[in-house]
Amino acid sequence: MDIPRIFNITESAHRIHNPFTPEKLATLGSVLRLEPGTRVLDLCSGSGEMLCTWARDYGITGVGIDMSQLFSKQAKIRAEELGVADRVEFIHGDATGYVADEKCGVAACVGATWIGGGVAGAIELLTKSLSANGVILIGEPYWRQLPPTEDVARECFANSISDFLMLPEILASFGELGYDVVEMVLADQEGWDRYEAAKWLTMRRWLEANPEDDFAKEVRAQLTMAPKRHAAYTREYLGWGVFALMAR
Ligand code: SAH
């Protein structure tokens, strides 16, 4: 079981697989006013940076589930490195439908709401693992500027303009689902640069190491177009944030 290979190549050197910098991730942990011992569930936990750093900095415990073999392995190594392996557990598996056996004070799906078929489904899934008055974290893109055409939307990792909302609308949509937005931390263009530009050097080095690989043509094509595409589209049009929600 694994995710499409291209992500395991392009994001192999990322600790954070989204447009948050380490500082933004720390800000999010701090604004949530986490009590030591709070249990955090992280569906699609990537390389585990959120759980590992929050365990170190705020004393949380937690469990993360991710379908990438590579990222799950990296998460375990990171937990050892930060001395929190006794507090956080990483499971390699499909997070679709995953419900924790113990209720959690925080339940997160940061940058992978498709596992619930979208934001509403992801919230519904997380709720099943959440204790009363617990906090749900949703990491999701929104439009910083509305793309002028569907072609522009497709250059921004969307299938169509309707895939994402503008910031006021996404905030309102949580209310319509019956949730208060109790905090939010938004990525910025520097964060997008860190997320996207970090893939370029990784791809370049991978190409040097794997010239005969079946995938080399695909990776070469991505590396060739990625910088301009990023500057023209993602960096300008796409926002991203983590929204903290509590049921009304
Ligand atoms: N939350 C992490 C990772 C976000 S990227 C972070 O912010 O760093 C999206 C993640 O979803 C990737 O790590 C990918 O491996 C994982 N993923 C995709 N489909 C999944 C599934 N069905 N079950 C579990 N993880 C999945």
PDB file of C-alpha atoms and ligand atoms in Angstrom:
ATOM      1  CA  MET A   1       0.000   0.000   0.000  1.00  0.00           C
ATOM      2  CA  ASP A   2       1.435   3.360  -0.979  1.00  0.00           C
ATOM      3  CA  ILE A   3       0.683   6.781  -2.482  1.00  0.00           C
ATOM      4  CA  PRO A   4       1.561   7.622  -6.131  1.00  0.00           C
ATOM      5  CA  ARG A   5       5.327   7.392  -6.563  1.00  0.00           C
ATOM      6  CA  ILE A   6       5.760  10.967  -7.779  1.00  0.00           C
ATOM      7  CA  PHE A   7       5.045  12.321  -4.259  1.00  0.00           C
ATOM      8  CA  ASN A   8       7.486   9.919  -2.648  1.00  0.00           C
ATOM      9  CA  ILE A   9      10.116  11.296  -5.034  1.00  0.00           C
ATOM     10  CA  THR A  10       9.368  15.040  -5.064  1.00  0.00           C
ATOM     11  CA  GLU A  11       8.623  15.326  -1.322  1.00  0.00           C
ATOM     12  CA  SER A  12      11.202  12.852  -0.017  1.00  0.00           C
ATOM     13  CA  ALA A  13      13.234  15.636   1.624  1.00  0.00           C
ATOM     14  CA  HIS A  14      10.265  17.545   3.072  1.00  0.00           C
ATOM     15  CA  ARG A  15       9.531  17.457   6.777  1.00  0.00           C
ATOM     16  CA  ILE A  16       6.320  19.418   6.288  1.00  0.00           C
ATOM     17  CA  HIS A  17       4.241  18.422   3.264  1.00  0.00           C
ATOM     18  CA  ASN A  18       2.250  21.622   3.022  1.00  0.00           C
ATOM     19  CA  PRO A  19       2.946  25.377   2.695  1.00  0.00           C
ATOM     20  CA  PHE A  20       3.548  25.844   6.430  1.00  0.00           C
ATOM     21  CA  THR A  21       7.034  26.774   7.590  1.00  0.00           C
ATOM     22  CA  PRO A  22       8.297  25.315  10.912  1.00  0.00           C
ATOM     23  CA  GLU A  23       7.414  28.688  12.476  1.00  0.00           C
ATOM     24  CA  LYS A  24       3.776  28.483  11.307  1.00  0.00           C
ATOM     25  CA  LEU A  25       3.495  24.950  12.643  1.00  0.00           C
ATOM     26  CA  ALA A  26       4.811  26.108  16.012  1.00  0.00           C
ATOM     27  CA  THR A  27       2.402  29.083  15.961  1.00  0.00           C
ATOM     28  CA  LEU A  28      -0.508  26.737  15.344  1.00  0.00           C
ATOM     29  CA  GLY A  29       0.523  24.532  18.278  1.00  0.00           C
ATOM     30  CA  SER A  30       0.880  27.543  20.530  1.00  0.00           C
ATOM     31  CA  VAL A  31      -2.389  29.294  19.641  1.00  0.00           C
ATOM     32  CA  LEU A  32      -4.330  26.097  20.366  1.00  0.00           C
ATOM     33  CA  ARG A  33      -3.228  26.377  24.035  1.00  0.00           C
ATOM     34  CA  LEU A  34      -2.630  22.644  24.216  1.00  0.00           C
ATOM     35  CA  GLU A  35      -2.490  21.153  27.687  1.00  0.00           C
ATOM     36  CA  PRO A  36       0.332  18.654  28.262  1.00  0.00           C
ATOM     37  CA  GLY A  37      -1.038  15.148  27.788  1.00  0.00           C
ATOM     38  CA  THR A  38      -3.651  16.199  25.205  1.00  0.00           C
ATOM     39  CA  ARG A  39      -4.184  13.342  22.773  1.00  0.00           C
ATOM     40  CA  VAL A  40      -3.917  14.367  19.117  1.00  0.00           C
ATOM     41  CA  LEU A  41      -5.066  12.269  16.162  1.00  0.00           C
ATOM     42  CA  ASP A  42      -3.459  13.208  12.838  1.00  0.00           C
ATOM     43  CA  LEU A  43      -5.001  11.609   9.756  1.00  0.00           C
ATOM     44  CA  CYS A  44      -2.512  11.719   6.859  1.00  0.00           C
ATOM     45  CA  SER A  45       0.339  12.708   9.129  1.00  0.00           C
ATOM     46  CA  GLY A  46       3.023  12.764   6.414  1.00  0.00           C
ATOM     47  CA  SER A  47       6.514  12.732   7.929  1.00  0.00           C
ATOM     48  CA  GLY A  48       5.087  13.406  11.380  1.00  0.00           C
ATOM     49  CA  GLU A  49       6.467  16.885  11.963  1.00  0.00           C
ATOM     50  CA  MET A  50       3.314  18.244  13.596  1.00  0.00           C
ATOM     51  CA  LEU A  51       2.955  15.473  16.176  1.00  0.00           C
ATOM     52  CA  CYS A  52       6.685  15.200  16.864  1.00  0.00           C
ATOM     53  CA  THR A  53       7.343  18.912  17.410  1.00  0.00           C
ATOM     54  CA  TRP A  54       4.134  19.398  19.403  1.00  0.00           C
ATOM     55  CA  ALA A  55       5.052  16.424  21.600  1.00  0.00           C
ATOM     56  CA  ARG A  56       8.443  18.031  22.217  1.00  0.00           C
ATOM     57  CA  ASP A  57       7.182  21.614  22.657  1.00  0.00           C
ATOM     58  CA  TYR A  58       3.722  21.199  24.205  1.00  0.00           C
ATOM     59  CA  GLY A  59       3.807  17.736  25.760  1.00  0.00           C
ATOM     60  CA  ILE A  60       0.990  16.266  23.679  1.00  0.00           C
ATOM     61  CA  THR A  61       0.672  12.567  22.899  1.00  0.00           C
ATOM     62  CA  GLY A  62      -0.668  11.317  19.619  1.00  0.00           C
ATOM     63  CA  VAL A  63      -1.152   8.959  16.798  1.00  0.00           C
ATOM     64  CA  GLY A  64      -0.632   9.592  13.083  1.00  0.00           C
ATOM     65  CA  ILE A  65      -1.734   7.513  10.116  1.00  0.00           C
ATOM     66  CA  ASP A  66      -0.254   7.877   6.653  1.00  0.00           C
ATOM     67  CA  MET A  67      -0.318   5.790   3.506  1.00  0.00           C
ATOM     68  CA  SER A  68       3.197   6.679   2.297  1.00  0.00           C
ATOM     69  CA  GLN A  69       5.685   4.041   3.413  1.00  0.00           C
ATOM     70  CA  LEU A  70       8.525   6.503   3.095  1.00  0.00           C
ATOM     71  CA  PHE A  71       6.843   9.316   5.052  1.00  0.00           C
ATOM     72  CA  SER A  72       5.709   6.915   7.798  1.00  0.00           C
ATOM     73  CA  LYS A  73       9.265   5.647   8.164  1.00  0.00           C
ATOM     74  CA  GLN A  74      10.594   9.211   8.281  1.00  0.00           C
ATOM     75  CA  ALA A  75       8.023  10.083  10.964  1.00  0.00           C
ATOM     76  CA  LYS A  76       9.278   7.288  13.222  1.00  0.00           C
ATOM     77  CA  ILE A  77      12.879   8.402  12.729  1.00  0.00           C
ATOM     78  CA  ARG A  78      11.893  11.994  13.536  1.00  0.00           C
ATOM     79  CA  ALA A  79      10.161  10.883  16.752  1.00  0.00           C
ATOM     80  CA  GLU A  80      13.370   9.136  17.849  1.00  0.00           C
ATOM     81  CA  GLU A  81      15.433  12.160  16.860  1.00  0.00           C
ATOM     82  CA  LEU A  82      13.301  14.544  18.947  1.00  0.00           C
ATOM     83  CA  GLY A  83      13.116  12.108  21.870  1.00  0.00           C
ATOM     84  CA  VAL A  84       9.320  11.729  21.728  1.00  0.00           C
ATOM     85  CA  ALA A  85       8.991   8.156  20.441  1.00  0.00           C
ATOM     86  CA  ASP A  86       7.289   7.164  23.709  1.00  0.00           C
ATOM     87  CA  ARG A  87       4.558   9.775  23.173  1.00  0.00           C
ATOM     88  CA  VAL A  88       3.720   9.552  19.476  1.00  0.00           C
ATOM     89  CA  GLU A  89       2.864   6.545  17.373  1.00  0.00           C
ATOM     90  CA  PHE A  90       2.894   6.380  13.588  1.00  0.00           C
ATOM     91  CA  ILE A  91       0.848   3.835  11.675  1.00  0.00           C
ATOM     92  CA  HIS A  92       1.435   3.104   8.016  1.00  0.00           C
ATOM     93  CA  GLY A  93      -2.039   2.642   6.567  1.00  0.00           C
ATOM     94  CA  ASP A  94      -5.100   4.052   4.865  1.00  0.00           C
ATOM     95  CA  ALA A  95      -6.683   6.799   6.955  1.00  0.00           C
ATOM     96  CA  THR A  96      -9.996   6.562   5.091  1.00  0.00           C
ATOM     97  CA  GLY A  97     -12.582   5.717   7.718  1.00  0.00           C
ATOM     98  CA  TYR A  98     -10.002   5.555  10.524  1.00  0.00           C
ATOM     99  CA  VAL A  99     -11.480   6.014  13.998  1.00  0.00           C
ATOM    100  CA  ALA A 100      -9.205   6.150  17.058  1.00  0.00           C
ATOM    101  CA  ASP A 101      -9.885   3.607  19.809  1.00  0.00           C
ATOM    102  CA  GLU A 102      -9.452   6.346  22.425  1.00  0.00           C
ATOM    103  CA  LYS A 103     -11.129   9.783  22.104  1.00  0.00           C
ATOM    104  CA  CYS A 104      -8.830  12.687  21.286  1.00  0.00           C
ATOM    105  CA  GLY A 105      -8.769  16.324  22.380  1.00  0.00           C
ATOM    106  CA  VAL A 106      -7.585  17.331  18.911  1.00  0.00           C
ATOM    107  CA  ALA A 107      -8.348  15.526  15.654  1.00  0.00           C
ATOM    108  CA  ALA A 108      -6.609  16.782  12.523  1.00  0.00           C
ATOM    109  CA  CYS A 109      -6.607  16.299   8.799  1.00  0.00           C
ATOM    110  CA  VAL A 110      -4.069  18.742   7.418  1.00  0.00           C
ATOM    111  CA  GLY A 111      -3.866  18.840   3.645  1.00  0.00           C
ATOM    112  CA  ALA A 112      -5.693  15.624   2.804  1.00  0.00           C
ATOM    113  CA  THR A 113      -9.442  16.220   3.151  1.00  0.00           C
ATOM    114  CA  TRP A 114     -10.031  14.010   0.098  1.00  0.00           C
ATOM    115  CA  ILE A 115      -9.893  11.027   2.464  1.00  0.00           C
ATOM    116  CA  GLY A 116     -13.377  12.103   3.571  1.00  0.00           C
ATOM    117  CA  GLY A 117     -14.474  13.066   0.069  1.00  0.00           C
ATOM    118  CA  GLY A 118     -13.962  16.757   0.951  1.00  0.00           C
ATOM    119  CA  VAL A 119     -13.989  19.076   3.947  1.00  0.00           C
ATOM    120  CA  ALA A 120     -17.456  18.108   5.238  1.00  0.00           C
ATOM    121  CA  GLY A 121     -16.687  14.376   5.060  1.00  0.00           C
ATOM    122  CA  ALA A 122     -13.285  14.845   6.700  1.00  0.00           C
ATOM    123  CA  ILE A 123     -14.906  16.742   9.587  1.00  0.00           C
ATOM    124  CA  GLU A 124     -17.514  14.014   9.987  1.00  0.00           C
ATOM    125  CA  LEU A 125     -14.799  11.359  10.108  1.00  0.00           C
ATOM    126  CA  LEU A 126     -12.668  13.284  12.634  1.00  0.00           C
ATOM    127  CA  THR A 127     -15.691  13.856  14.864  1.00  0.00           C
ATOM    128  CA  LYS A 128     -15.897  10.099  15.470  1.00  0.00           C
ATOM    129  CA  SER A 129     -12.538  10.238  17.298  1.00  0.00           C
ATOM    130  CA  LEU A 130     -13.129  13.512  19.121  1.00  0.00           C
ATOM    131  CA  SER A 131     -13.876  13.986  22.810  1.00  0.00           C
ATOM    132  CA  ALA A 132     -16.597  16.431  23.909  1.00  0.00           C
ATOM    133  CA  ASN A 133     -15.484  20.037  23.271  1.00  0.00           C
ATOM    134  CA  GLY A 134     -12.502  18.748  21.304  1.00  0.00           C
ATOM    135  CA  VAL A 135     -10.923  20.722  18.492  1.00  0.00           C
ATOM    136  CA  ILE A 136     -10.889  19.698  14.844  1.00  0.00           C
ATOM    137  CA  LEU A 137      -8.074  20.920  12.612  1.00  0.00           C
ATOM    138  CA  ILE A 138      -8.621  21.153   8.880  1.00  0.00           C
ATOM    139  CA  GLY A 139      -5.786  22.164   6.558  1.00  0.00           C
ATOM    140  CA  GLU A 140      -7.168  23.235   3.222  1.00  0.00           C
ATOM    141  CA  PRO A 141      -6.421  25.465   0.223  1.00  0.00           C
ATOM    142  CA  TYR A 142      -8.531  28.499  -0.643  1.00  0.00           C
ATOM    143  CA  TRP A 143      -8.272  31.065  -3.422  1.00  0.00           C
ATOM    144  CA  ARG A 144      -6.210  34.150  -2.546  1.00  0.00           C
ATOM    145  CA  GLN A 145      -7.437  35.539  -5.847  1.00  0.00           C
ATOM    146  CA  LEU A 146     -10.165  33.960  -7.899  1.00  0.00           C
ATOM    147  CA  PRO A 147      -8.605  32.380 -11.028  1.00  0.00           C
ATOM    148  CA  PRO A 148      -9.831  34.178 -14.145  1.00  0.00           C
ATOM    149  CA  THR A 149     -10.250  30.910 -16.069  1.00  0.00           C
ATOM    150  CA  GLU A 150     -10.602  27.178 -15.458  1.00  0.00           C
ATOM    151  CA  ASP A 151      -7.181  26.710 -17.105  1.00  0.00           C
ATOM    152  CA  VAL A 152      -5.586  28.861 -14.430  1.00  0.00           C
ATOM    153  CA  ALA A 153      -7.339  26.815 -11.729  1.00  0.00           C
ATOM    154  CA  ARG A 154      -5.923  23.623 -13.240  1.00  0.00           C
ATOM    155  CA  GLU A 155      -2.409  25.094 -13.015  1.00  0.00           C
ATOM    156  CA  CYS A 156      -3.024  25.438  -9.251  1.00  0.00           C
ATOM    157  CA  PHE A 157      -3.556  21.733  -8.411  1.00  0.00           C
ATOM    158  CA  ALA A 158      -7.345  22.136  -8.785  1.00  0.00           C
ATOM    159  CA  ASN A 159      -9.662  20.349 -11.197  1.00  0.00           C
ATOM    160  CA  SER A 160     -11.835  23.424 -11.415  1.00  0.00           C
ATOM    161  CA  ILE A 161     -12.413  26.824  -9.807  1.00  0.00           C
ATOM    162  CA  SER A 162     -15.245  25.308  -7.774  1.00  0.00           C
ATOM    163  CA  ASP A 163     -12.818  22.964  -5.948  1.00  0.00           C
ATOM    164  CA  PHE A 164     -11.836  25.771  -3.560  1.00  0.00           C
ATOM    165  CA  LEU A 165     -13.505  28.796  -1.971  1.00  0.00           C
ATOM    166  CA  MET A 166     -12.301  32.299  -1.148  1.00  0.00           C
ATOM    167  CA  LEU A 167     -11.244  32.814   2.493  1.00  0.00           C
ATOM    168  CA  PRO A 168     -14.470  34.473   3.743  1.00  0.00           C
ATOM    169  CA  GLU A 169     -16.505  31.735   2.070  1.00  0.00           C
ATOM    170  CA  ILE A 170     -14.496  28.842   3.487  1.00  0.00           C
ATOM    171  CA  LEU A 171     -14.830  30.379   6.961  1.00  0.00           C
ATOM    172  CA  ALA A 172     -18.580  30.772   6.464  1.00  0.00           C
ATOM    173  CA  SER A 173     -18.833  27.178   5.204  1.00  0.00           C
ATOM    174  CA  PHE A 174     -17.615  25.841   8.560  1.00  0.00           C
ATOM    175  CA  GLY A 175     -20.430  27.774  10.242  1.00  0.00           C
ATOM    176  CA  GLU A 176     -22.918  26.236   7.836  1.00  0.00           C
ATOM    177  CA  LEU A 177     -21.677  22.798   8.928  1.00  0.00           C
ATOM    178  CA  GLY A 178     -22.402  23.742  12.566  1.00  0.00           C
ATOM    179  CA  TYR A 179     -18.875  24.635  13.697  1.00  0.00           C
ATOM    180  CA  ASP A 180     -17.302  27.711  15.247  1.00  0.00           C
ATOM    181  CA  VAL A 181     -13.964  28.660  13.763  1.00  0.00           C
ATOM    182  CA  VAL A 182     -11.989  29.217  16.975  1.00  0.00           C
ATOM    183  CA  GLU A 183      -8.543  29.850  15.461  1.00  0.00           C
ATOM    184  CA  MET A 184      -6.770  29.880  12.135  1.00  0.00           C
ATOM    185  CA  VAL A 185      -3.186  30.090  10.932  1.00  0.00           C
ATOM    186  CA  LEU A 186      -2.627  30.945   7.281  1.00  0.00           C
ATOM    187  CA  ALA A 187       0.341  30.104   5.069  1.00  0.00           C
ATOM    188  CA  ASP A 188       1.983  32.882   3.073  1.00  0.00           C
ATOM    189  CA  GLN A 189       3.919  33.074  -0.177  1.00  0.00           C
ATOM    190  CA  GLU A 190       7.206  32.335   1.596  1.00  0.00           C
ATOM    191  CA  GLY A 191       5.618  29.123   2.851  1.00  0.00           C
ATOM    192  CA  TRP A 192       4.509  28.198  -0.665  1.00  0.00           C
ATOM    193  CA  ASP A 193       8.063  28.808  -1.858  1.00  0.00           C
ATOM    194  CA  ARG A 194       9.412  26.490   0.830  1.00  0.00           C
ATOM    195  CA  TYR A 195       6.918  23.767  -0.082  1.00  0.00           C
ATOM    196  CA  GLU A 196       7.239  24.037  -3.862  1.00  0.00           C
ATOM    197  CA  ALA A 197      10.827  25.189  -4.399  1.00  0.00           C
ATOM    198  CA  ALA A 198      12.159  22.486  -2.068  1.00  0.00           C
ATOM    199  CA  LYS A 199      10.846  19.936  -4.577  1.00  0.00           C
ATOM    200  CA  TRP A 200      13.072  21.323  -7.330  1.00  0.00           C
ATOM    201  CA  LEU A 201      16.428  20.478  -5.778  1.00  0.00           C
ATOM    202  CA  THR A 202      15.053  17.122  -4.669  1.00  0.00           C
ATOM    203  CA  MET A 203      13.945  16.352  -8.252  1.00  0.00           C
ATOM    204  CA  ARG A 204      17.256  17.518  -9.708  1.00  0.00           C
ATOM    205  CA  ARG A 205      19.253  15.286  -7.345  1.00  0.00           C
ATOM    206  CA  TRP A 206      16.918  12.366  -7.932  1.00  0.00           C
ATOM    207  CA  LEU A 207      17.413  12.728 -11.700  1.00  0.00           C
ATOM    208  CA  GLU A 208      21.181  12.687 -11.272  1.00  0.00           C
ATOM    209  CA  ALA A 209      20.968   9.535  -9.159  1.00  0.00           C
ATOM    210  CA  ASN A 210      18.347   7.742 -11.304  1.00  0.00           C
ATOM    211  CA  PRO A 211      18.956   8.623 -14.971  1.00  0.00           C
ATOM    212  CA  GLU A 212      17.716   5.254 -16.271  1.00  0.00           C
ATOM    213  CA  ASP A 213      14.589   5.057 -14.106  1.00  0.00           C
ATOM    214  CA  ASP A 214      11.245   4.667 -15.932  1.00  0.00           C
ATOM    215  CA  PHE A 215      10.076   7.729 -14.061  1.00  0.00           C
ATOM    216  CA  ALA A 216      12.954   9.999 -15.117  1.00  0.00           C
ATOM    217  CA  LYS A 217      11.045  11.484 -18.049  1.00  0.00           C
ATOM    218  CA  GLU A 218       8.122  12.440 -15.842  1.00  0.00           C
ATOM    219  CA  VAL A 219      10.343  13.960 -13.163  1.00  0.00           C
ATOM    220  CA  ARG A 220      12.351  15.852 -15.803  1.00  0.00           C
ATOM    221  CA  ALA A 221       9.143  17.289 -17.281  1.00  0.00           C
ATOM    222  CA  GLN A 222       7.968  18.406 -13.835  1.00  0.00           C
ATOM    223  CA  LEU A 223      11.275  20.011 -12.933  1.00  0.00           C
ATOM    224  CA  THR A 224      11.390  21.889 -16.234  1.00  0.00           C
ATOM    225  CA  MET A 225       7.997  23.506 -15.829  1.00  0.00           C
ATOM    226  CA  ALA A 226       7.654  23.753 -12.031  1.00  0.00           C
ATOM    227  CA  PRO A 227       9.406  27.064 -11.231  1.00  0.00           C
ATOM    228  CA  LYS A 228       7.510  29.147 -13.769  1.00  0.00           C
ATOM    229  CA  ARG A 229       4.241  27.446 -13.010  1.00  0.00           C
ATOM    230  CA  HIS A 230       4.709  28.071  -9.315  1.00  0.00           C
ATOM    231  CA  ALA A 231       5.494  31.770  -9.790  1.00  0.00           C
ATOM    232  CA  ALA A 232       2.708  32.391 -12.295  1.00  0.00           C
ATOM    233  CA  TYR A 233      -0.051  30.434 -10.631  1.00  0.00           C
ATOM    234  CA  THR A 234       0.218  28.684  -7.249  1.00  0.00           C
ATOM    235  CA  ARG A 235       2.138  31.497  -5.589  1.00  0.00           C
ATOM    236  CA  GLU A 236      -0.352  34.136  -6.760  1.00  0.00           C
ATOM    237  CA  TYR A 237      -3.715  32.406  -6.655  1.00  0.00           C
ATOM    238  CA  LEU A 238      -3.597  29.764  -3.960  1.00  0.00           C
ATOM    239  CA  GLY A 239      -3.890  30.344  -0.247  1.00  0.00           C
ATOM    240  CA  TRP A 240      -3.717  27.654   2.393  1.00  0.00           C
ATOM    241  CA  GLY A 241      -4.546  27.549   6.043  1.00  0.00           C
ATOM    242  CA  VAL A 242      -5.305  25.408   9.045  1.00  0.00           C
ATOM    243  CA  PHE A 243      -8.692  26.113  10.604  1.00  0.00           C
ATOM    244  CA  ALA A 244      -9.487  25.118  14.183  1.00  0.00           C
ATOM    245  CA  LEU A 245     -13.135  24.180  14.682  1.00  0.00           C
ATOM    246  CA  MET A 246     -15.389  23.395  17.617  1.00  0.00           C
ATOM    247  CA  ALA A 247     -18.946  22.117  17.282  1.00  0.00           C
ATOM    248  CA  ARG A 248     -21.609  24.704  18.203  1.00  0.00           C
TER     249      ARG A 248
HETATM  250  N1  SAH B   1      -0.401  16.353   7.111  1.00  0.00           N
HETATM  251  C1  SAH B   1       0.926  16.156   6.558  1.00  0.00           C
HETATM  252  C2  SAH B   1       0.894  15.591   5.127  1.00  0.00           C
HETATM  253  C3  SAH B   1       0.061  16.369   4.132  1.00  0.00           C
HETATM  254  S1  SAH B   1       0.324  15.826   2.458  1.00  0.00           S
HETATM  255  C4  SAH B   1       1.691  17.438   6.568  1.00  0.00           C
HETATM  256  O1  SAH B   1       1.044  18.490   6.627  1.00  0.00           O
HETATM  257  O2  SAH B   1       2.922  17.411   6.480  1.00  0.00           O
HETATM  258  C5  SAH B   1      -0.903  14.595   2.245  1.00  0.00           C
HETATM  259  C6  SAH B   1      -0.545  13.292   2.931  1.00  0.00           C
HETATM  260  O3  SAH B   1      -1.639  12.402   2.769  1.00  0.00           O
HETATM  261  C7  SAH B   1       0.674  12.563   2.397  1.00  0.00           C
HETATM  262  O4  SAH B   1       1.551  12.324   3.454  1.00  0.00           O
HETATM  263  C8  SAH B   1       0.123  11.253   1.846  1.00  0.00           C
HETATM  264  O5  SAH B   1       1.012  10.182   1.999  1.00  0.00           O
HETATM  265  C9  SAH B   1      -1.123  11.079   2.683  1.00  0.00           C
HETATM  266  N2  SAH B   1      -2.215  10.268   2.158  1.00  0.00           N
HETATM  267  C10 SAH B   1      -2.812  10.345   0.952  1.00  0.00           C
HETATM  268  N3  SAH B   1      -3.841   9.490   0.874  1.00  0.00           N
HETATM  269  C11 SAH B   1      -3.919   8.864   2.080  1.00  0.00           C
HETATM  270  C12 SAH B   1      -4.777   7.862   2.651  1.00  0.00           C
HETATM  271  N4  SAH B   1      -5.800   7.354   1.961  1.00  0.00           N
HETATM  272  N5  SAH B   1      -4.552   7.456   3.918  1.00  0.00           N
HETATM  273  C13 SAH B   1      -3.514   7.960   4.633  1.00  0.00           C
HETATM  274  N6  SAH B   1      -2.669   8.890   4.148  1.00  0.00           N
HETATM  275  C14 SAH B   1      -2.867   9.333   2.898  1.00  0.00           C
END
